[in-house]
Coordinates of C-alpha atoms (C1' of nucleotides) in Angstrom, one line a residue:
Chain A
X18 CA 126.6 77.8 93.5
X19 CA 125.2 79.7 96.3
X20 CA 122.2 82.1 95.6
X21 CA 123.6 85.6 95.8
X22 CA 120.9 87.1 98.2
X23 CA 120.6 84.5 101.0
X24 CA 118.1 86.1 103.5
X25 CA 120.0 87.0 106.5
X26 CA 119.7 84.3 109.2
X27 CA 117.8 86.2 111.9
X28 CA 119.2 86.2 115.3
X29 CA 117.4 85.1 118.4
X30 CA 116.7 88.6 119.6
X31 CA 115.1 89.5 116.3
X32 CA 113.0 86.2 116.4
X33 CA 111.8 87.1 119.8
X34 CA 110.6 90.5 118.7
X35 CA 108.8 89.0 115.5
X36 CA 107.0 86.5 117.8
X37 CA 105.9 89.2 120.1
X38 CA 104.7 91.3 117.3
X39 CA 102.7 88.3 116.1
X40 CA 101.3 88.1 119.7
X41 CA 100.5 91.7 119.6
X42 CA 98.5 91.1 116.1
X43 CA 96.8 88.4 117.6
X44 CA 95.5 90.3 120.6
X45 CA 94.6 93.2 118.5
X46 CA 92.3 91.1 116.4
X47 CA 90.9 89.2 119.3
X48 CA 89.9 92.6 121.0
X49 CA 88.8 94.4 117.9
X50 CA 86.4 91.5 116.7
X51 CA 85.2 91.0 120.3
X52 CA 84.4 94.7 120.7
X53 CA 82.5 94.5 117.3
X54 CA 80.7 91.6 118.2
X55 CA 79.3 93.2 121.3
X56 CA 77.5 95.3 118.6
X57 CA 76.5 92.6 116.4
X58 CA 79.1 93.9 113.6
X59 CA 81.7 92.0 111.9
X60 CA 85.3 93.2 111.9
X61 CA 84.9 94.7 108.2
X62 CA 81.5 96.2 109.3
X63 CA 83.2 97.9 112.4
X64 CA 86.1 99.2 110.3
X65 CA 83.8 100.8 107.7
X66 CA 81.7 102.3 110.4
X67 CA 84.6 103.8 112.1
X68 CA 85.9 105.1 108.8
X69 CA 82.5 106.8 108.0
X70 CA 82.1 108.2 111.4
X71 CA 85.1 110.4 110.9
X72 CA 83.8 111.5 107.4
X73 CA 81.5 110.5 104.6
X74 CA 83.2 109.0 101.5
X75 CA 82.7 107.5 98.0
X76 CA 82.5 103.6 97.9
X77 CA 85.6 103.9 96.0
X78 CA 87.6 105.4 98.8
X79 CA 86.2 103.0 101.2
X80 CA 87.8 100.1 99.2
X81 CA 91.1 102.0 98.9
X82 CA 91.3 102.1 102.7
X83 CA 90.2 98.4 103.3
X84 CA 92.7 97.5 100.5
X85 CA 89.9 95.2 98.9
X86 CA 88.1 95.3 95.6
X87 CA 85.2 98.0 95.4
X88 CA 82.8 95.1 94.6
X89 CA 83.1 93.9 98.1
X90 CA 82.4 97.2 99.8
X91 CA 78.8 97.0 98.2
X92 CA 77.9 94.3 100.4
X93 CA 79.5 95.5 103.4
X94 CA 77.6 99.0 103.0
X95 CA 74.3 97.0 102.1
X96 CA 74.5 95.3 105.5
X97 CA 75.3 98.4 107.4
X98 CA 72.6 100.3 105.5
X99 CA 70.0 97.5 106.3
X100 CA 70.6 98.0 109.9
X101 CA 70.2 101.7 109.6
X102 CA 73.7 102.6 110.6
X103 CA 74.7 104.0 107.4
X104 CA 73.1 105.7 104.3
X105 CA 74.2 106.2 100.6
X106 CA 73.9 109.8 99.5
X107 CA 74.2 111.4 95.9
X108 CA 77.4 113.3 95.2
X109 CA 76.2 116.8 93.9
X110 CA 79.5 117.2 92.0
X111 CA 79.5 113.8 90.1
X112 CA 76.3 111.6 89.6
X113 CA 78.1 108.5 89.4
X114 CA 79.6 108.7 92.8
X115 CA 77.6 107.5 96.1
X116 CA 78.8 108.9 99.3
X117 CA 78.4 106.4 102.2
X118 CA 77.7 108.3 105.5
X119 CA 76.8 107.4 109.0
X120 CA 73.2 107.9 110.4
X121 CA 72.6 109.4 113.8
X122 CA 72.2 105.9 115.0
X123 CA 75.5 104.8 113.1
X124 CA 77.3 107.8 114.9
X125 CA 76.2 106.7 118.3
X126 CA 77.2 103.0 117.7
X127 CA 80.5 104.1 116.3
X128 CA 81.2 106.1 119.5
X129 CA 80.5 103.2 121.6
X130 CA 82.5 100.9 119.6
X131 CA 85.5 103.3 120.0
X132 CA 85.0 103.4 123.6
X133 CA 85.0 99.5 123.9
X134 CA 88.3 99.6 121.7
X135 CA 90.0 102.5 123.9
X136 CA 89.1 100.2 127.0
X137 CA 90.6 97.1 125.3
X138 CA 93.8 98.8 124.5
X139 CA 94.3 99.8 128.0
X140 CA 97.4 97.5 128.2
X141 CA 99.2 100.6 127.2
X142 CA 98.2 102.1 130.5
X143 CA 100.7 99.8 132.2
X144 CA 103.6 101.8 130.6
X145 CA 105.0 105.0 131.9
X146 CA 105.2 108.1 129.9
X147 CA 108.8 107.7 129.2
X148 CA 108.1 104.2 128.1
X149 CA 105.3 105.0 125.7
X150 CA 107.7 107.6 124.1
X151 CA 110.2 105.1 123.7
X152 CA 107.7 102.7 122.2
X153 CA 106.3 105.3 119.9
X154 CA 109.8 106.1 118.7
X155 CA 110.6 102.7 118.1
X156 CA 107.5 101.5 116.4
X157 CA 107.9 104.7 114.0
X158 CA 111.5 103.8 113.3
X159 CA 110.5 100.2 112.6
X160 CA 107.7 101.4 110.2
X161 CA 110.4 103.7 108.5
X162 CA 108.6 107.0 109.5
Chain B
X25 CA 74.6 110.7 137.6
X26 CA 77.9 110.0 135.9
X27 CA 78.8 106.5 135.2
X28 CA 81.4 105.2 137.9
X29 CA 83.7 103.8 135.5
X30 CA 84.2 106.4 132.7
X31 CA 87.0 105.0 130.5
X32 CA 90.0 107.3 130.9
X33 CA 90.3 109.8 128.3
X34 CA 93.3 108.7 126.2
X35 CA 96.1 111.3 126.1
X36 CA 97.5 112.0 122.7
X37 CA 100.6 110.2 123.3
X38 CA 98.6 107.0 123.9
X39 CA 96.4 107.6 120.8
X40 CA 99.6 107.9 118.8
X41 CA 101.0 104.6 120.0
X42 CA 97.6 103.1 119.3
X43 CA 97.6 104.3 115.8
X44 CA 101.1 103.0 115.2
X45 CA 100.1 99.6 116.5
X46 CA 97.2 99.7 114.1
X47 CA 99.7 100.4 111.2
X48 CA 102.0 97.5 112.3
X49 CA 99.0 95.2 112.4
X50 CA 98.0 96.3 108.9
X51 CA 101.6 95.9 107.5
X52 CA 101.9 92.4 109.1
X53 CA 98.7 91.1 107.3
X54 CA 99.6 92.8 104.2
X55 CA 103.0 91.1 104.1
X56 CA 101.8 87.8 105.4
X57 CA 99.0 87.4 103.0
X58 CA 101.3 88.4 100.2
X59 CA 103.8 85.9 101.1
X60 CA 100.9 83.2 101.3
X61 CA 99.7 84.3 97.9
X62 CA 103.1 83.8 96.4
X63 CA 102.6 80.0 97.1
X64 CA 99.0 80.1 96.2
X65 CA 98.0 79.6 99.9
X66 CA 95.5 81.8 101.8
X67 CA 96.4 83.2 105.1
X68 CA 94.7 80.5 107.2
X69 CA 96.2 77.7 104.9
X70 CA 99.8 79.5 105.5
X71 CA 99.2 79.5 109.3
X72 CA 98.4 75.9 109.5
X73 CA 101.1 74.8 107.3
X74 CA 103.5 77.0 109.5
X75 CA 102.1 75.3 112.5
X76 CA 102.5 71.6 111.3
X77 CA 106.1 72.2 109.9
X78 CA 107.1 72.5 113.5
X79 CA 105.3 69.6 114.7
X80 CA 102.3 67.2 113.7
X81 CA 99.2 67.6 115.6
X82 CA 95.8 66.6 116.1
X83 CA 92.9 68.4 114.2
X84 CA 91.5 69.6 117.4
X85 CA 94.8 71.3 118.5
X86 CA 95.0 73.2 115.2
X87 CA 91.5 74.6 116.0
X88 CA 92.7 75.9 119.5
X89 CA 95.8 77.5 117.9
X90 CA 93.7 79.3 115.2
X91 CA 91.0 80.1 117.8
X92 CA 88.4 78.7 115.5
X93 CA 85.9 76.0 115.6
X94 CA 87.2 72.4 114.8
X95 CA 84.9 72.1 111.9
X96 CA 86.7 74.8 110.0
X97 CA 90.0 72.9 110.2
X98 CA 88.6 70.0 108.5
X99 CA 88.3 72.3 105.4
X100 CA 91.4 73.9 105.7
X101 CA 93.3 70.7 106.1
X102 CA 91.3 69.1 103.1
X103 CA 92.5 71.7 100.8
X104 CA 96.2 71.4 101.9
X105 CA 95.8 67.8 101.6
X106 CA 94.4 67.9 98.2
X107 CA 97.6 69.8 97.3
X108 CA 99.8 67.2 98.6
X109 CA 101.4 69.5 101.3
X110 CA 99.8 68.0 104.4
X111 CA 98.5 64.4 105.1
X112 CA 96.3 62.8 107.8
X113 CA 97.7 60.1 110.1
X114 CA 96.2 57.9 112.4
X115 CA 97.1 58.3 116.2
X116 CA 98.4 54.9 117.5
X117 CA 97.3 55.9 120.9
X118 CA 93.6 56.8 120.3
X119 CA 91.8 55.8 117.2
X120 CA 89.5 58.8 117.3
X121 CA 92.3 61.0 116.7
X122 CA 93.8 62.3 113.1
X123 CA 97.2 63.8 113.3
X124 CA 97.9 66.2 110.6
X125 CA 101.4 66.3 109.4
X126 CA 103.4 68.1 106.7
X127 CA 104.5 65.9 103.7
X128 CA 108.0 66.5 102.2
X129 CA 106.7 68.9 99.8
X130 CA 104.8 70.8 102.5
X131 CA 108.0 71.0 104.5
X132 CA 109.6 72.8 101.6
X133 CA 106.8 75.0 100.9
X134 CA 106.8 75.9 104.6
X135 CA 110.5 76.6 104.6
X136 CA 110.3 79.0 101.6
X137 CA 107.1 80.7 102.9
X138 CA 109.2 81.4 106.4
X139 CA 112.0 82.8 104.3
X140 CA 109.6 85.2 102.5
X141 CA 108.1 86.2 105.8
X142 CA 111.8 86.8 107.4
X143 CA 112.6 89.0 104.5
X144 CA 109.3 90.9 104.8
X145 CA 109.9 91.5 108.5
X146 CA 113.3 93.0 107.7
X147 CA 112.1 96.3 108.9
X148 CA 113.5 95.0 112.2
X149 CA 117.0 95.3 110.7
X150 CA 116.6 99.0 110.7
X151 CA 117.0 98.7 114.6
X152 CA 120.2 98.5 116.6
X153 CA 120.8 95.5 119.0
X154 CA 120.1 97.9 122.0
X155 CA 116.8 99.2 120.1
X156 CA 115.7 95.7 119.5
X157 CA 116.2 94.8 123.1
X158 CA 114.4 97.9 124.2
X159 CA 111.4 97.1 121.9
X160 CA 111.3 93.5 123.1
X161 CA 111.1 94.5 126.8
X162 CA 108.5 97.4 126.0
X163 CA 106.3 94.9 123.9
X164 CA 106.7 92.1 126.8
X165 CA 105.4 94.8 129.3
X166 CA 102.5 95.8 127.2
X167 CA 101.5 92.3 126.8
X168 CA 101.7 91.7 130.6
X169 CA 104.5 89.1 130.4
Chain C
dT28 C1' 86.9 106.1 76.3
dA29 C1' 87.5 106.2 81.2
dT30 C1' 85.2 106.0 85.7
dT31 C1' 81.9 104.6 89.5
dG32 C1' 79.1 101.5 91.5
dT33 C1' 76.8 97.4 90.8
dT34 C1' 75.7 92.6 89.7
dA35 C1' 76.8 87.6 88.9
dT36 C1' 79.8 84.1 90.2
dA37 C1' 82.9 81.2 92.8
dC38 C1' 85.8 80.3 96.6
dT39 C1' 87.5 80.5 101.4
dC40 C1' 86.5 81.2 106.2
dT41 C1' 83.4 81.3 109.8
dA42 C1' 79.9 79.5 113.5
dT43 C1' 76.3 76.1 114.6
dA44 C1' 74.2 71.7 114.9
dA45 C1' 73.8 67.0 114.2
dC46 C1' 76.2 62.9 112.9
dT47 C1' 80.0 58.6 113.5
dA48 C1' 83.2 56.2 115.6
dT49 C1' 85.6 55.7 119.3
dA50 C1' 87.0 56.2 124.5
Chain D
dT19 C1' 78.4 59.6 128.6
dA20 C1' 82.1 62.3 126.6
dT21 C1' 85.4 63.3 123.1
dA22 C1' 87.6 63.8 118.0
dG23 C1' 86.6 64.5 113.6
dT24 C1' 83.2 65.1 110.0
dT25 C1' 79.3 66.7 107.4
dA26 C1' 75.4 70.1 106.3
dT27 C1' 74.2 74.6 106.3
dA28 C1' 74.1 79.3 106.1
dG29 C1' 76.4 84.0 106.4
dA30 C1' 80.1 87.0 105.5
dG31 C1' 84.4 88.4 103.1
dT32 C1' 87.2 88.2 98.9
dA33 C1' 88.5 88.4 93.8
dT34 C1' 87.2 88.5 89.0
dA35 C1' 84.5 89.7 85.1
dA36 C1' 80.9 91.9 82.8
dC37 C1' 77.3 95.6 83.0
dA38 C1' 74.6 100.4 83.3
dA39 C1' 75.0 105.2 84.3
dT40 C1' 77.7 109.1 83.9
dA41 C1' 82.0 111.8 83.1

DNA sequence: TATTGTTATACTCTATAACTATA
DNA sequence: TATAGTTATAGAGTATAACAATA
């Protein structure tokens, strides 16, 4: 008896797109980690610093953003705090909560990091305005937006 | 004095595309790691198993594919070998080299893993043939191919 | 009782450096 | 000498479970 829901055999075109997306993912990480390393940060540290440069937030929320366990955030913020890029602040509304916030130094580092990343992502500059619009719409459809 | 090569201020459209690519990267990993976990594999183990299911190769080449140090591959292959999914074979042409090759069990696991991934990547099924062609061409241009 | 953050523990991945056996 | 693979080591990220303080 054949299984009822055989996965559809992917056509060559789909396979090609999947492979290209894999390549995009690989490049994205390569460039992200390289930019982070320039500031002696790991990928996870750079992500948290970037998050906190937008707004301060409780440890728990960082974990949700990173899709990891809250216990891990303790260590990542510890290391950022040891370097003076982030500090823990009490939450006036709830004494259980600790708000992680960037310091002035952290704000500057996050800005430089973002600039490196924008530069690294410049491949998009190869595309015309119409092409970027088309790419945006296709990606949105693919993501189900 | 203004710096000579100010990074071009990214326009809103480019920013939107960059954000969408970030979302694609996030989904890609979420689905990849989830598929790997279903078979009690880590992401790195699943990648190596996938590589070796295409062709056996020396440890050194695995490291180049993974863009990591050769010493790391030792541990990853150790763990795959301990589970009987992979085995080390001598290279008749060069006695320094060890070829890592999937076992029959590893071949089956890799096939099931690939099926999970194909299913997870089905969002592409939402797109018509013309749209997938357009997406392929835009991604290729973006990647500089 | 439930929630927030932390600690303790164990595992995996990572890079670096030193080692071995071959070439 | 140079190369392939390994070992030893240390640091970082990860999940799980148990804990103290607060709600």
